CSV table of C-alpha atoms and ligand atoms in Angstrom, one decimal:
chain,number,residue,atom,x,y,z
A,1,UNK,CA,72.3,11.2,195.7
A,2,UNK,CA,69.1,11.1,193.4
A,3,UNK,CA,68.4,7.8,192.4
A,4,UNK,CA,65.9,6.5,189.9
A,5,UNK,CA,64.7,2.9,188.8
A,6,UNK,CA,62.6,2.3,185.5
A,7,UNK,CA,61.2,-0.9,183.8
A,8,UNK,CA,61.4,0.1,179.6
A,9,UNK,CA,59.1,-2.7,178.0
A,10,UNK,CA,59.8,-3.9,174.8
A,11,UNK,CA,57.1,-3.8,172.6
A,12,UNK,CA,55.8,-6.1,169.2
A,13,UNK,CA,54.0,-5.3,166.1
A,14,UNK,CA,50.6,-7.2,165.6
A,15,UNK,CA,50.2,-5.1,162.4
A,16,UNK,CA,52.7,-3.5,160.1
A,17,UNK,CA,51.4,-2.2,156.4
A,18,UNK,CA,53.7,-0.1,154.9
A,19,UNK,CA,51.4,2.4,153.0
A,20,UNK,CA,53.8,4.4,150.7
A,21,UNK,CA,56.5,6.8,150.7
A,22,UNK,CA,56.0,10.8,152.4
A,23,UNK,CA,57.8,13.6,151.4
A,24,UNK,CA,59.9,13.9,153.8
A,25,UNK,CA,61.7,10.3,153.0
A,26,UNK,CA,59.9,8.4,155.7
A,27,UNK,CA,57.5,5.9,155.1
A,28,UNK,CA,54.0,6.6,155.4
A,29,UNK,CA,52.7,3.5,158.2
A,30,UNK,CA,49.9,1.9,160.0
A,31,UNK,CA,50.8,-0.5,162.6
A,32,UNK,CA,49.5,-1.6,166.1
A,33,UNK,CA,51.9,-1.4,169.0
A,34,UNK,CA,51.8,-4.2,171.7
A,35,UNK,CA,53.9,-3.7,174.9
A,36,UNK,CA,55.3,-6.8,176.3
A,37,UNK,CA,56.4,-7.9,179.6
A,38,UNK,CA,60.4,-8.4,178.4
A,39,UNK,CA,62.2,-4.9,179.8
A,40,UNK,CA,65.2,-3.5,180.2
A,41,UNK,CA,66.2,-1.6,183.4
A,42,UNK,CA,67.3,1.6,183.4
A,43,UNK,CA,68.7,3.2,186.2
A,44,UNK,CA,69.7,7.1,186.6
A,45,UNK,CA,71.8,8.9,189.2
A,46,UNK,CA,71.9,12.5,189.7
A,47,UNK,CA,75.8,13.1,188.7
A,48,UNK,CA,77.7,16.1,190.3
A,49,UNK,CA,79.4,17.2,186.9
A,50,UNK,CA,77.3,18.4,183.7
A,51,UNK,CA,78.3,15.6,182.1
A,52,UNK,CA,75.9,12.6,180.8
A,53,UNK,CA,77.2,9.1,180.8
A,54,UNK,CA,75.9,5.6,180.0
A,55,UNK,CA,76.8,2.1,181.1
A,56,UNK,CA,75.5,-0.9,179.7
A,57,UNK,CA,76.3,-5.1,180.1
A,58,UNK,CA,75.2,-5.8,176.9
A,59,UNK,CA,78.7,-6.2,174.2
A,60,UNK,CA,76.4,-4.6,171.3
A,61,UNK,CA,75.2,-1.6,172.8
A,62,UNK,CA,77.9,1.6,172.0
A,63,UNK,CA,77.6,3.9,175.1
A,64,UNK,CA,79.0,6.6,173.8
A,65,UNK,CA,76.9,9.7,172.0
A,66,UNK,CA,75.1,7.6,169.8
A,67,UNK,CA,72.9,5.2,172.1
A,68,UNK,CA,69.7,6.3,171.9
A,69,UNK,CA,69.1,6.5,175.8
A,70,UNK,CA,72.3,9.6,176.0
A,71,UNK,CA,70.3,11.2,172.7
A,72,UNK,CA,67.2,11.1,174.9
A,73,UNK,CA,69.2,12.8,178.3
A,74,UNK,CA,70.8,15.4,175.5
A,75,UNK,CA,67.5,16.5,174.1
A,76,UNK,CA,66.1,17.5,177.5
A,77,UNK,CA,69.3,19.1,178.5
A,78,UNK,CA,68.9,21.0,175.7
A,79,UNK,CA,65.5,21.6,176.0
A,80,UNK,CA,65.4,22.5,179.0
A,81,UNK,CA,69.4,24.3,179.9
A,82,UNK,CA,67.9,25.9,183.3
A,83,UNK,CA,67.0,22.6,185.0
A,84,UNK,CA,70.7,20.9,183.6
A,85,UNK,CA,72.1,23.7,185.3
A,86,UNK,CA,70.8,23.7,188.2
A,87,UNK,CA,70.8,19.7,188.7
A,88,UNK,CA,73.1,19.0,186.5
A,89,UNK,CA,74.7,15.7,184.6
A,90,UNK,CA,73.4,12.1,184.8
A,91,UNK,CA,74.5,8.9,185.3
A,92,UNK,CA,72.7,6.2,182.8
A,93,UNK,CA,73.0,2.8,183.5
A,94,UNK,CA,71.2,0.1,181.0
A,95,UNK,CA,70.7,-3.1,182.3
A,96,UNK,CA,69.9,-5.0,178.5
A,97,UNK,CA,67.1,-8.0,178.8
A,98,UNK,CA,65.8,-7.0,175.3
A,99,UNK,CA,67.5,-8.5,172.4
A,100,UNK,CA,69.1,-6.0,170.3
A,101,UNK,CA,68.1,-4.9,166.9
A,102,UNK,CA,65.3,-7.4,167.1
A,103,UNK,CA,62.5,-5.5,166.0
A,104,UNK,CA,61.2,-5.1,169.4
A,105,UNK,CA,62.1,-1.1,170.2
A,106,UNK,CA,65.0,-1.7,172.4
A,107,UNK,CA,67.1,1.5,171.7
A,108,UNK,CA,63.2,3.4,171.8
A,109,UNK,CA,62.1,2.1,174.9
A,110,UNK,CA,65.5,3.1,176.7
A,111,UNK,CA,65.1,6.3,175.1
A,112,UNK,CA,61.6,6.6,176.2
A,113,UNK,CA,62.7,5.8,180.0
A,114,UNK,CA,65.4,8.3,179.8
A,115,UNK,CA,62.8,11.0,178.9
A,116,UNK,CA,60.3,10.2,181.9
A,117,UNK,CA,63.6,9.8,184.7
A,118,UNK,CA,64.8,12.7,183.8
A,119,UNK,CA,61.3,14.5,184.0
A,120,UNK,CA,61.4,13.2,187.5
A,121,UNK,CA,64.9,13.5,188.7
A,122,UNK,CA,64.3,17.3,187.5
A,123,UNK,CA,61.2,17.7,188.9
A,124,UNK,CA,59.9,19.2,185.3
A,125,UNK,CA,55.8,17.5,185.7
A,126,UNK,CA,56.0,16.9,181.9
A,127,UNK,CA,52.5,15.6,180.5
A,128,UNK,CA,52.7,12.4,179.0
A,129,UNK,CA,52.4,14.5,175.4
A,130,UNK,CA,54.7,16.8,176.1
A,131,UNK,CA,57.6,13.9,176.8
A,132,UNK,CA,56.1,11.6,173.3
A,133,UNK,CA,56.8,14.9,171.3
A,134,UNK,CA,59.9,15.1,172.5
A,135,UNK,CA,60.4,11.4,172.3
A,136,UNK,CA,59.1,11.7,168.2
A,137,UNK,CA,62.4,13.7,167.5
A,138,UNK,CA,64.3,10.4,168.8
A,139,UNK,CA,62.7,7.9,167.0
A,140,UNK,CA,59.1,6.9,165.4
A,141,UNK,CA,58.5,4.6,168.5
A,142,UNK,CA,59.7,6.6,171.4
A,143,UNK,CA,56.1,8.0,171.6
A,144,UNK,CA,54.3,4.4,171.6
A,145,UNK,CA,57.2,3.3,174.5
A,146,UNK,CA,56.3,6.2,177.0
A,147,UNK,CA,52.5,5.0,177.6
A,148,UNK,CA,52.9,1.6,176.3
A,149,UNK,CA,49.9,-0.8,176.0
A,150,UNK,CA,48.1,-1.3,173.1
A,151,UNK,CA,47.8,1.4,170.0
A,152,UNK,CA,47.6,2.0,166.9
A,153,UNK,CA,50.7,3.8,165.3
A,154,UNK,CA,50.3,6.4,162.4
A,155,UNK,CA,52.4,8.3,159.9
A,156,UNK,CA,55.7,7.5,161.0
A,157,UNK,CA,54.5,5.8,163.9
A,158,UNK,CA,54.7,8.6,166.1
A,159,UNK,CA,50.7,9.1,165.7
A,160,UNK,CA,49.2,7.3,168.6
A,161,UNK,CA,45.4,6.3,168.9
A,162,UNK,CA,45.1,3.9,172.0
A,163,UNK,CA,43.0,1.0,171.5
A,164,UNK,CA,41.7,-1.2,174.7
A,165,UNK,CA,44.4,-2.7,176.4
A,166,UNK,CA,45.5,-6.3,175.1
A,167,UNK,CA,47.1,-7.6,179.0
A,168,UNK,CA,47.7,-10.9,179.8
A,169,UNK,CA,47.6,-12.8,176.0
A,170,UNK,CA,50.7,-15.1,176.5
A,171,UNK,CA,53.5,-15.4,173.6
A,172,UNK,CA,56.6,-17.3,172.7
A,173,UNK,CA,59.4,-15.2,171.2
A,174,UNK,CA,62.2,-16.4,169.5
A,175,UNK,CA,65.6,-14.4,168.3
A,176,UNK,CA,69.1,-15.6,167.0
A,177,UNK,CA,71.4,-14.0,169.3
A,178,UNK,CA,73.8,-13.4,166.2
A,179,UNK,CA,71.3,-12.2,163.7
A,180,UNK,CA,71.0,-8.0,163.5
A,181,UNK,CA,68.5,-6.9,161.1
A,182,UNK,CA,69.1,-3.2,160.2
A,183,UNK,CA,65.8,-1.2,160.3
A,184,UNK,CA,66.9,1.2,157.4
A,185,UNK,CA,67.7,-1.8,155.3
A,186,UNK,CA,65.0,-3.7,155.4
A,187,UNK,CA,62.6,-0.6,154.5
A,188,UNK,CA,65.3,0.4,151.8
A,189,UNK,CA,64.8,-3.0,150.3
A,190,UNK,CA,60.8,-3.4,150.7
A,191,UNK,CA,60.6,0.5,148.8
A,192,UNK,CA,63.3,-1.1,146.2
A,193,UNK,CA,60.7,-3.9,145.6
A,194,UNK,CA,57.5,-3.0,146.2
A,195,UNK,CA,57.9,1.2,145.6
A,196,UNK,CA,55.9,0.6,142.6
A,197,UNK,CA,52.9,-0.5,144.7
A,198,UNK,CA,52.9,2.2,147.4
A,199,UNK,CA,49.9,4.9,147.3
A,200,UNK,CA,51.0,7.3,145.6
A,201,UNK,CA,48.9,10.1,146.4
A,202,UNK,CA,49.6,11.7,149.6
A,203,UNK,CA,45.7,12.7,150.3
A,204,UNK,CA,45.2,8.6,149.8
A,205,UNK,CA,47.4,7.9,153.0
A,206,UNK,CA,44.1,9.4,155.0
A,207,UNK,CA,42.2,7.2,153.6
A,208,UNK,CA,43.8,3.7,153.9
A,209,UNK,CA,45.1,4.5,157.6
A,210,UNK,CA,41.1,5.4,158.2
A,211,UNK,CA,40.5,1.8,157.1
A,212,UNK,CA,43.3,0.3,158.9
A,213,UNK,CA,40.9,2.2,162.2
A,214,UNK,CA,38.5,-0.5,161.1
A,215,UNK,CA,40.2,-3.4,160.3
A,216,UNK,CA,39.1,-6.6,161.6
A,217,UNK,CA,42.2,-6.8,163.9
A,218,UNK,CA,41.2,-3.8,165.4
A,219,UNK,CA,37.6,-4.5,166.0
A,220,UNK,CA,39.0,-8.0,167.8
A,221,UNK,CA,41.3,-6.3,170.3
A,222,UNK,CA,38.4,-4.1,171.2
A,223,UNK,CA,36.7,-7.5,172.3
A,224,UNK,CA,39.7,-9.1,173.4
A,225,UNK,CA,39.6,-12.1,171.0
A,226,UNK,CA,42.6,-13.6,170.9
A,227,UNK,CA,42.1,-16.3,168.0
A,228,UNK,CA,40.8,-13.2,165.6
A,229,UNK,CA,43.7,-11.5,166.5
A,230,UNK,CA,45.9,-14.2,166.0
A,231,UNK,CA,44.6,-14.9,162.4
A,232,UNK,CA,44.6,-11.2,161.0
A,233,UNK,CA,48.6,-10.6,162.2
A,234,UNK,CA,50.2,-9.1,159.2
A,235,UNK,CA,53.9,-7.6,158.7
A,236,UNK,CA,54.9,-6.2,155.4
A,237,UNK,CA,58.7,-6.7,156.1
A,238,UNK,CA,58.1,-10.1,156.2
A,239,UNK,CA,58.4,-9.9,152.3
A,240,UNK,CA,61.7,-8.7,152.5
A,241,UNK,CA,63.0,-9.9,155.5
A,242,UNK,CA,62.0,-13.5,155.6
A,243,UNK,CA,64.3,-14.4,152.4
A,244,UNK,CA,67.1,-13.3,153.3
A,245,UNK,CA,67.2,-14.5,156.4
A,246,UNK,CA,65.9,-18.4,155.6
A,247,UNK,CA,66.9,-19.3,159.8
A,248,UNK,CA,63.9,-16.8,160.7
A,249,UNK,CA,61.9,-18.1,157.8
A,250,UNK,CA,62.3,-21.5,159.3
A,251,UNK,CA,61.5,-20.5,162.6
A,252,UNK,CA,58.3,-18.5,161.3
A,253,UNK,CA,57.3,-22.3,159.2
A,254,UNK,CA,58.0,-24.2,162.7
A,255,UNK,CA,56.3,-22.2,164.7
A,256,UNK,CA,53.5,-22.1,162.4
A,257,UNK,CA,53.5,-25.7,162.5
A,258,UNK,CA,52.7,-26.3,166.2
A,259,UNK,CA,49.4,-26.7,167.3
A,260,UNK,CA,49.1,-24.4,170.4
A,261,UNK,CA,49.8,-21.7,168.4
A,262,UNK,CA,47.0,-19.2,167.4
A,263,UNK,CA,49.4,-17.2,165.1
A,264,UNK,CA,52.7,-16.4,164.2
A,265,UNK,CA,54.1,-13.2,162.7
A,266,UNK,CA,57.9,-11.4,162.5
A,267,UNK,CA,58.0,-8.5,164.5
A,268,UNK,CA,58.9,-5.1,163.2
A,269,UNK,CA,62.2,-5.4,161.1
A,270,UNK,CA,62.9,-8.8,162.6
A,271,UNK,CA,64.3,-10.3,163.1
A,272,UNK,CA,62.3,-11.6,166.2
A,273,UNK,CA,59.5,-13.8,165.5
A,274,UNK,CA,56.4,-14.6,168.2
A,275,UNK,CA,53.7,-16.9,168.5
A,276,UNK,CA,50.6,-16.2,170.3
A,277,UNK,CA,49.1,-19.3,172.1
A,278,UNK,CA,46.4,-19.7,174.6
A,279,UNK,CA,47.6,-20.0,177.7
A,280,UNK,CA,51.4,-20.0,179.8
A,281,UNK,CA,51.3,-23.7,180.0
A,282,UNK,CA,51.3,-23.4,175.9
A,283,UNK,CA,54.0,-21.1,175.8
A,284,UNK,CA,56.2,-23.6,177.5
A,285,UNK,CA,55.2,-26.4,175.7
A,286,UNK,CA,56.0,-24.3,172.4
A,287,UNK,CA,59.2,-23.3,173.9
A,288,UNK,CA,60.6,-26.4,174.8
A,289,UNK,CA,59.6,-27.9,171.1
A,290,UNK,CA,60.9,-25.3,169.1
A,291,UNK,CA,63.9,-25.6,171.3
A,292,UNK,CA,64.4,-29.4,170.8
A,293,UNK,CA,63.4,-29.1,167.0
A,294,UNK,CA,66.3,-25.9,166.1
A,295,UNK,CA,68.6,-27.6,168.9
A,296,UNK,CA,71.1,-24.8,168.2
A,297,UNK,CA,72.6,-22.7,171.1
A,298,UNK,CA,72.3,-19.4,169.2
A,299,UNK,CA,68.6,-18.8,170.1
A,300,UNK,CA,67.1,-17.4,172.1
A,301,UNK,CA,63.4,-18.0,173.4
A,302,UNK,CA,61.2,-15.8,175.8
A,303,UNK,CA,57.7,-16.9,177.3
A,304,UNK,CA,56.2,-13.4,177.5
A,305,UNK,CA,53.0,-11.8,178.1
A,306,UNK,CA,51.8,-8.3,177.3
A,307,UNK,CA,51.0,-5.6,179.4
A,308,UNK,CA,48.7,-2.9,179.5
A,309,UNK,CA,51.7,-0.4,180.5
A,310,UNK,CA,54.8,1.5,178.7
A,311,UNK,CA,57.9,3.1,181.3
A,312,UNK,CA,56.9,2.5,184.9
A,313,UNK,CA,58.8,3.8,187.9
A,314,UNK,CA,60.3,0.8,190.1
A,315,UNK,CA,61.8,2.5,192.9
A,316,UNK,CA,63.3,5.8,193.9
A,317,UNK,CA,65.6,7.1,196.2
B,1,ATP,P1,63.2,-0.9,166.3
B,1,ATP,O1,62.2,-2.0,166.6
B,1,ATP,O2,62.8,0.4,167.1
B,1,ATP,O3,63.5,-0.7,164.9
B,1,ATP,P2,65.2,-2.6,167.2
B,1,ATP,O4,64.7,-3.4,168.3
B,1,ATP,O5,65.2,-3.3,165.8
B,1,ATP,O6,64.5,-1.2,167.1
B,1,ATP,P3,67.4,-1.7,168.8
B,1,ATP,O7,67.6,-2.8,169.8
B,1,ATP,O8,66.9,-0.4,169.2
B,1,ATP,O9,66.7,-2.2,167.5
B,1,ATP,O10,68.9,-1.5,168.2
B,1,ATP,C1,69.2,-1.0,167.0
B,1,ATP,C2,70.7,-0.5,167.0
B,1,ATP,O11,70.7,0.7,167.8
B,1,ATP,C3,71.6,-1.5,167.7
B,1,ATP,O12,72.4,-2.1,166.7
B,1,ATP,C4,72.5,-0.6,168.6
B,1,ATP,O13,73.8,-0.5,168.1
B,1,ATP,C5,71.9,0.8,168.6
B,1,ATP,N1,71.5,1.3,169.9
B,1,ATP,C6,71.7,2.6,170.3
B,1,ATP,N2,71.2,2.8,171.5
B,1,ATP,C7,70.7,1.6,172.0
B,1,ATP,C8,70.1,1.1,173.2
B,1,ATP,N3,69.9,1.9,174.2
B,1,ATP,N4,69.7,-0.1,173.2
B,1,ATP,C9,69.9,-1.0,172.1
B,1,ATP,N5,70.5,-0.6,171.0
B,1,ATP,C10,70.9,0.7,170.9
């Protein structure tokens, strides 16, 4: 029996400007896309039936039709009927490191692995765009999860420019294991308050993600400087998210507080929150003081790192 192994990466958001709002409903975006070394394993076996299944250990993650990792194995069963056919159903099994609905493109990177073990196990030799425009009908960060590393993310996010890889900068992230922040709220609520601000004319959204190419931030991950980097983080969904939520707005103020850390920013939707400091020795010292200060069971902290990589192959058999 076919057996694949792959490492999904979770990734963070060093930059999130929400520019306005597209015709189609979405929002228009610029962001940069860091992989990090925190991953889920997936794991798919060549099934004798045409049927897909998934399996996962983690309590919030439905395995029926609507995780994102079964969409990913129906799309290219639809897409591609022959190779289904012929090798037919697969077995799905998600072991769940990444905190869910964190912000940190769980769901999208399981999706993403889904798309490239399936390539394999059906011997398809997808290119790498090929399987992040089938990834973009999943999920604005599907694409960015495939290749992984550093890049900037466009229009819905599913526009990819690579920048220079950003490996080894060490982090501290933080997440209450009982706080879920929905995506769709917390971009309902920032258009509810700040609609009146967005760029209204579509041709405009050219412009301003042309200048977001030349932000500062961008021009310090080209030279790898960490502290420049650290000081230009910015997340529009903080504005939103950070008030109702004062645990993770307390977190953000602590972490801010420390002085090994470089800078501190909410990731995507949150409600996940990361410090960047200088070194590993940092990140524990961080760690261990944010987890005397909060001294609450419910969280959750990571020393992490981030990686020049998106879905990697572990093993195969
Ligand atoms: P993003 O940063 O892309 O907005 P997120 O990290 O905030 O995503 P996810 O961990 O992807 O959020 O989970 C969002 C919701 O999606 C969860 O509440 C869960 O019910 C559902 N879900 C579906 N498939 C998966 C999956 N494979 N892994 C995690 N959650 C999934």
């Amino acid at each position: 029996m076919r057996h694949y192994s792959l490492n999904a990466p979770a990734k963070i958001n060093l930059y999130l400007e929400i520019i306005g709002a597209r015709a189609d409903g979405y929002h228009e975006l610029a962001m940069i896309l860091q992989s990090i070394n925190l991953a889920d394993q997936i794991d798919l076996h060549a099934a004798n039936t045409q049927t897909i299944r998934v399996f996962c250990d983690h309590p919030q993650v439905p395995t029926d039709e609507s995780n994102l990792a079964h969409r990913a194995a129906v799309l290219m069963a639809s897409n591609f009927p022959t190779a289904f056919s012929n090798f037919g159903g697969v077995d799905i099994t998600v072991k769940k490191r990444i905190p869910v609905a964190a912000g940190l493109a769980g769901g999208s990177t399981n999706a993403a692995a889904v798309l490239v073990g399936i390539d394999l196990l059906w011997g398809l030799g997808l290119t790498q765009s090929q399987l992040e425009e089938l990834g973009a009908k999943l999920g604005s960060d599907v694409p960015f999860c495939i290749g992984g590393g550093t890049a900037i993310a466009t229009g819905r996010g599913e526009q990819l420019s690579p920048l220079p890889s950003l490996n080894n900068m060490y982090l501290v992230l933080a997440k209450y294991k009982s706080l879920a922040v929905s995506t769709p709220w917390a971009y309902q609520t920032y258009r509810e308050q700040f609609g009146a601000e967005y760029i209204k004319n579509h041709q405009d959204f050219t412009q301003r993600t042309k200048a977001v190419h030349a932000a500062e931030i961008v021009q310090a991950i080209a030279v790898q400087d960490v502290e420049v980097i650290s000081h230009k983080l910015h997340n529009d969904l903080e504005k939103v998210v950070l008030p109702a939520y004062p645990q993770v707005l307390q977190l953000r103020e602590l972490f801010a507080k420390q002085p090994e850390v470089l800078g501190t920013m909410m990731s995507g939707s949150g409600p996940s929150v990361f410090a960047i400091v200088e070194s590993k020795q940092d990140a524990e010292t961080v760690k261990e003081k944010i987890t005397v200060a909060i001294n609450d069971s419910d969280l959750e902290l990571f020393v992490t790192q981030t990686i020049g990589h998106g879905i990697q192959l572990e093993t195969r058999h």
